[in-house]
């Protein structure tokens, strides 16, 4: 995270205007470079999130980290240097730290194949588009778009330049999520009819800190906050919708082949009143009713619920719940004509297999007789040791692995620009639905009809 | 349940037209009869559901069962006679069994104070209105309205006649639900922001049977079905929406004072594809792809999700899920600024009390140190023994008890005509939203503004 990225006032990149539209109908070619043994990587954003990706890249023999970029020379860059020193020793990695636009200089290098973008949300689209135009294939961290047009700009630039985009939705690779994906693909739950997911994560200690320590410990945000508190909290001040849909939506999208034989058609969102963030400030020992931040009016409803209708007749229920005290949960449910799984219960039910009307435990991956033991995904079987110690319970390993392996092989990303655009679109559409009192919103078909022919590519093997 | 009730083709009662509107502004007086020691009761509908109420009435010293009514002389009436013989011996109870309209003759008696209506859904409003016009106060079983106008007719008739209506939502009296109600009212979860509820009940064995036995055992319905399969299944053939909203909505409505300082403002519904009922017929040993019912197209989506926005800023998520194999669950969640309860997990979380980020078990009512032990509602503490053995884990006892006690005391019902109309309205509004592709629907204010002044009456003491 950075001290200055956030100062940019949502100015739209005009880059897209310079891309010729003659290429738009030709679709995205596979990555232009031939197959290769090593990927030369740049990292744009090496804050609390990006430094994790940096570490994973530095560890890989098939990746050469060429350059990093972050305007935050106080915290992010020193932190990244430590990681580089630890894993690369004295080997040189270039640095771009000269303000918000220095990433453009990183992109001018001719010794970089790909970039990982882990910057404040409002920069993702701008930087991904610039990367594509510079011929570098971007992996883009998750969030939601600032505006629906951002999603179109991503897609259109990718189609125009022929450069693919990788969507870094790590929860798609969570071990239980992949096991359930496996169950679905093997027909355990029959035909899928309803899915749930969400981001139920008490972020109050992320949205506020004391400006010196990463989590909690104060009620500061914006200029006085550190790391995510510096920029992420502003979105809770000014916006009301599902601001972070992909952790829930990504995994369930794969399950029902969204953009590959199926698509999201429409959504409605409703938000509760906003209480949690104000209350946190007022109740905090370093806050109180007279703290200046107690005057801030947070627009984000504490819980935003979104219902999505899919072309093949499924519904998806998403929840966004980040301002309240609660145990962490992504609220997953996958339900079909033969049974269902519920993450919160660590349980499933399968007609004719489970005792009548009773939940069964999903069990432990180490137990070959449990459901999770039986359906453990080939990726986890193969890479469990490599993933061990990687961020978010190992999931982050698989994200970087998929990105790198696809570049090396010159094949399509399993989570691509159409997926990213579709998931990102939920946020502005959800904001619009909330603003319009729950009015239903059409979800664009970013594939422009190609979803009818596109084939599933996610999670098909143990390779990436 | 009956063999013939279901034949009536949704003909609207014209009764309402004959009620003078001069009384409409005066509101509903308390029950006209003075306080009394004994309630003289008639039962309209003594099928699988009604016979349970009959038994509870027959057992009470403060109730005299005067008459029963059901056109089904093959199954319902003989069954009810057995119950009467068992509890009343040779004491005479009048019978009205002469077709669908004979309830009107029951209502003409001058020795009946109140009636319990437990008939097929399409009869509830018609019979309740007739009862009010006859000066008998009706307790009405739950379902959803056939049309929004039914709800207005209920309210307007009640206001015009001065006869109150009791809404028989038994889940409001479920022991855990009342304990959580208690927790909310004592502020354990802080300010409530979001609630969930629903009817997740695999009814395939209720919607289909062999015409001779009550549950399952075949794929017949309509004329060839028995009991609920005879009429309830038709609603799944012809309608698509949340057909049975009250078990989820009733309890959460009480929690946030709906119609008493708060109200439901708008809703959206989305339905999944319809697969479960057809599949049940095709997969059943007595069905198969060539069974005539395999040709029936069921309109009801397997899962219907509904989001509701409340005037005081809360949201409610309802689910209707009756066509799929799954363990029973009413899907309750109550979430506030200090914590939340989730029925499915038998768990709650309270900031500052629960271990950080970890669920706590709600515990056992017998354990005074558990949450449920501590917050057990006074009603259950007082009536646990009386309720023991009553239907649906004792809940049904409390429903009849509240109805009878309020009549005896001449006081307002805790679940009244405005509640019933509001809950009933969810069904036709949900159908309309589904039909309109998720379009948001305004929920009428059946109290005509009185909700701003009305005070909570539910669950305030150990009396009823």
Short mmCIF file of C-alpha atoms in Angstrom, two decimals, chain A residues 190-194 196 200 202 204 266-273 275-276 279-280 283 302-303 305-309 312-315 317 319 321 324-329 331 333 335-340 342-346 349-351 357-359 436-440, chain B residues 190-194 196 200 202 204 266-273 275-276 279-280 283 302-303 305-309 312-315 317 319 321 324-329 331 333 335-340 342-346 349-351 357-359 436-440:
data_model
loop_
_atom_site.label_atom_id
_atom_site.label_comp_id
_atom_site.label_asym_id
_atom_site.label_seq_id
_atom_site.Cartn_x
_atom_site.Cartn_y
_atom_site.Cartn_z
CA UNK A 190 -26.85 -33.07 -9.10
CA UNK A 191 -27.78 -30.04 -11.18
CA UNK A 192 -26.79 -26.84 -9.40
CA UNK A 193 -29.66 -24.45 -8.70
CA UNK A 194 -28.52 -21.96 -6.05
CA UNK A 196 -24.15 -18.27 -2.02
CA UNK A 200 -18.19 -11.44 5.84
CA UNK A 202 -14.84 -7.67 10.34
CA UNK A 204 -12.93 -2.38 11.36
CA UNK A 266 -29.15 -9.39 -13.67
CA UNK A 267 -28.82 -8.35 -10.05
CA UNK A 268 -30.53 -6.52 -7.25
CA UNK A 269 -28.88 -5.16 -4.09
CA UNK A 270 -30.17 -3.84 -0.81
CA UNK A 271 -28.08 -2.26 1.93
CA UNK A 272 -28.74 -1.95 5.64
CA UNK A 273 -28.28 1.26 7.53
CA UNK A 275 -23.83 1.94 11.96
CA UNK A 276 -20.69 -0.13 12.51
CA UNK A 279 -19.84 3.13 16.40
CA UNK A 280 -16.30 1.76 16.22
CA UNK A 283 -16.56 3.24 21.25
CA UNK A 302 -23.14 -2.42 7.18
CA UNK A 303 -24.48 -5.35 5.21
CA UNK A 305 -27.04 -8.24 0.07
CA UNK A 306 -27.09 -8.95 -3.65
CA UNK A 307 -29.18 -11.43 -5.60
CA UNK A 308 -27.96 -12.46 -9.04
CA UNK A 309 -29.84 -14.36 -11.72
CA UNK A 312 -28.97 -21.13 -16.95
CA UNK A 313 -31.49 -20.54 -14.21
CA UNK A 314 -29.35 -20.51 -11.08
CA UNK A 315 -29.48 -17.76 -8.47
CA UNK A 317 -26.82 -14.62 -3.14
CA UNK A 319 -23.24 -10.74 1.10
CA UNK A 321 -20.46 -7.52 5.65
CA UNK A 324 -19.62 -5.43 12.22
CA UNK A 325 -18.18 -7.70 14.89
CA UNK A 326 -18.46 -11.27 13.63
CA UNK A 327 -16.39 -14.37 12.96
CA UNK A 328 -14.87 -14.49 9.48
CA UNK A 329 -16.88 -16.38 6.87
CA UNK A 331 -20.78 -17.63 3.53
CA UNK A 333 -23.35 -22.50 -0.16
CA UNK A 335 -27.01 -26.34 -3.68
CA UNK A 336 -28.20 -28.75 -6.33
CA UNK A 337 -30.98 -31.19 -7.05
CA UNK A 338 -29.21 -33.94 -5.10
CA UNK A 339 -27.77 -32.07 -2.15
CA UNK A 340 -25.84 -29.09 -0.85
CA UNK A 342 -22.59 -25.11 3.47
CA UNK A 343 -19.24 -23.64 4.40
CA UNK A 344 -20.46 -22.20 7.71
CA UNK A 345 -21.46 -25.61 8.97
CA UNK A 346 -18.50 -27.47 7.49
CA UNK A 349 -26.00 -33.31 2.58
CA UNK A 350 -26.37 -35.73 -0.29
CA UNK A 351 -29.64 -37.48 -0.99
CA UNK A 357 -32.49 -35.08 6.88
CA UNK A 358 -29.07 -34.93 8.59
CA UNK A 359 -25.93 -33.01 7.80
CA UNK A 436 -32.33 3.14 -6.97
CA UNK A 437 -34.01 1.46 -4.01
CA UNK A 438 -33.39 -2.12 -5.12
CA UNK A 439 -34.03 -1.67 -8.82
CA UNK A 440 -32.92 -4.64 -10.91
CA UNK B 190 -26.78 -4.13 19.90
CA UNK B 191 -28.84 -2.38 17.24
CA UNK B 192 -30.25 -4.91 14.78
CA UNK B 193 -29.20 -4.37 11.16
CA UNK B 194 -29.91 -7.59 9.24
CA UNK B 196 -32.66 -13.84 7.76
CA UNK B 200 -36.14 -24.64 3.84
CA UNK B 202 -38.02 -30.76 1.69
CA UNK B 204 -41.54 -33.46 -1.90
CA UNK B 266 -40.06 -2.91 -0.32
CA UNK B 267 -38.95 -6.27 -1.63
CA UNK B 268 -37.29 -8.02 -4.52
CA UNK B 269 -37.46 -11.74 -5.32
CA UNK B 270 -35.56 -14.02 -7.64
CA UNK B 271 -36.37 -17.66 -8.34
CA UNK B 272 -34.14 -20.46 -9.56
CA UNK B 273 -35.13 -22.80 -12.32
CA UNK B 275 -36.18 -28.95 -11.30
CA UNK B 276 -36.93 -30.73 -8.02
CA UNK B 279 -37.15 -34.93 -10.98
CA UNK B 280 -38.90 -36.43 -7.95
CA UNK B 283 -36.88 -40.74 -10.17
CA UNK B 302 -36.85 -24.61 -6.50
CA UNK B 303 -35.44 -21.78 -4.42
CA UNK B 305 -34.90 -15.68 -2.47
CA UNK B 306 -36.44 -12.44 -1.29
CA UNK B 307 -34.75 -9.31 0.02
CA UNK B 308 -36.83 -6.90 2.09
CA UNK B 309 -35.96 -3.38 3.13
CA UNK B 312 -35.74 1.63 10.13
CA UNK B 313 -32.91 0.57 7.87
CA UNK B 314 -32.74 -3.18 8.43
CA UNK B 315 -32.73 -5.74 5.63
CA UNK B 317 -33.37 -12.09 3.51
CA UNK B 319 -35.61 -18.14 1.41
CA UNK B 321 -36.78 -23.92 -0.58
CA UNK B 324 -35.01 -30.19 -2.99
CA UNK B 325 -33.39 -32.81 -0.79
CA UNK B 326 -31.98 -31.02 2.24
CA UNK B 327 -32.09 -31.06 6.03
CA UNK B 328 -34.87 -28.94 7.53
CA UNK B 329 -33.89 -25.40 8.48
CA UNK B 331 -32.36 -20.35 8.05
CA UNK B 333 -30.01 -15.15 11.41
CA UNK B 335 -27.37 -9.67 13.29
CA UNK B 336 -26.69 -6.43 15.12
CA UNK B 337 -23.93 -3.97 15.83
CA UNK B 338 -22.66 -6.11 18.74
CA UNK B 339 -23.05 -9.62 17.41
CA UNK B 340 -25.24 -12.21 15.73
CA UNK B 342 -27.24 -18.16 13.38
CA UNK B 343 -29.77 -20.95 13.75
CA UNK B 344 -27.99 -23.29 11.34
CA UNK B 345 -24.86 -23.28 13.45
CA UNK B 346 -26.65 -23.29 16.81
CA UNK B 349 -21.12 -14.31 18.59
CA UNK B 350 -21.10 -11.32 20.90
CA UNK B 351 -18.34 -8.75 20.77
CA UNK B 357 -13.58 -14.22 15.96
CA UNK B 358 -15.06 -17.45 17.34
CA UNK B 359 -18.60 -18.76 17.51
CA UNK B 436 -40.98 -8.86 -13.59
CA UNK B 437 -37.43 -10.19 -13.55
CA UNK B 438 -36.55 -9.00 -10.04
CA UNK B 439 -38.29 -5.63 -10.14
CA UNK B 440 -38.58 -4.01 -6.71
#
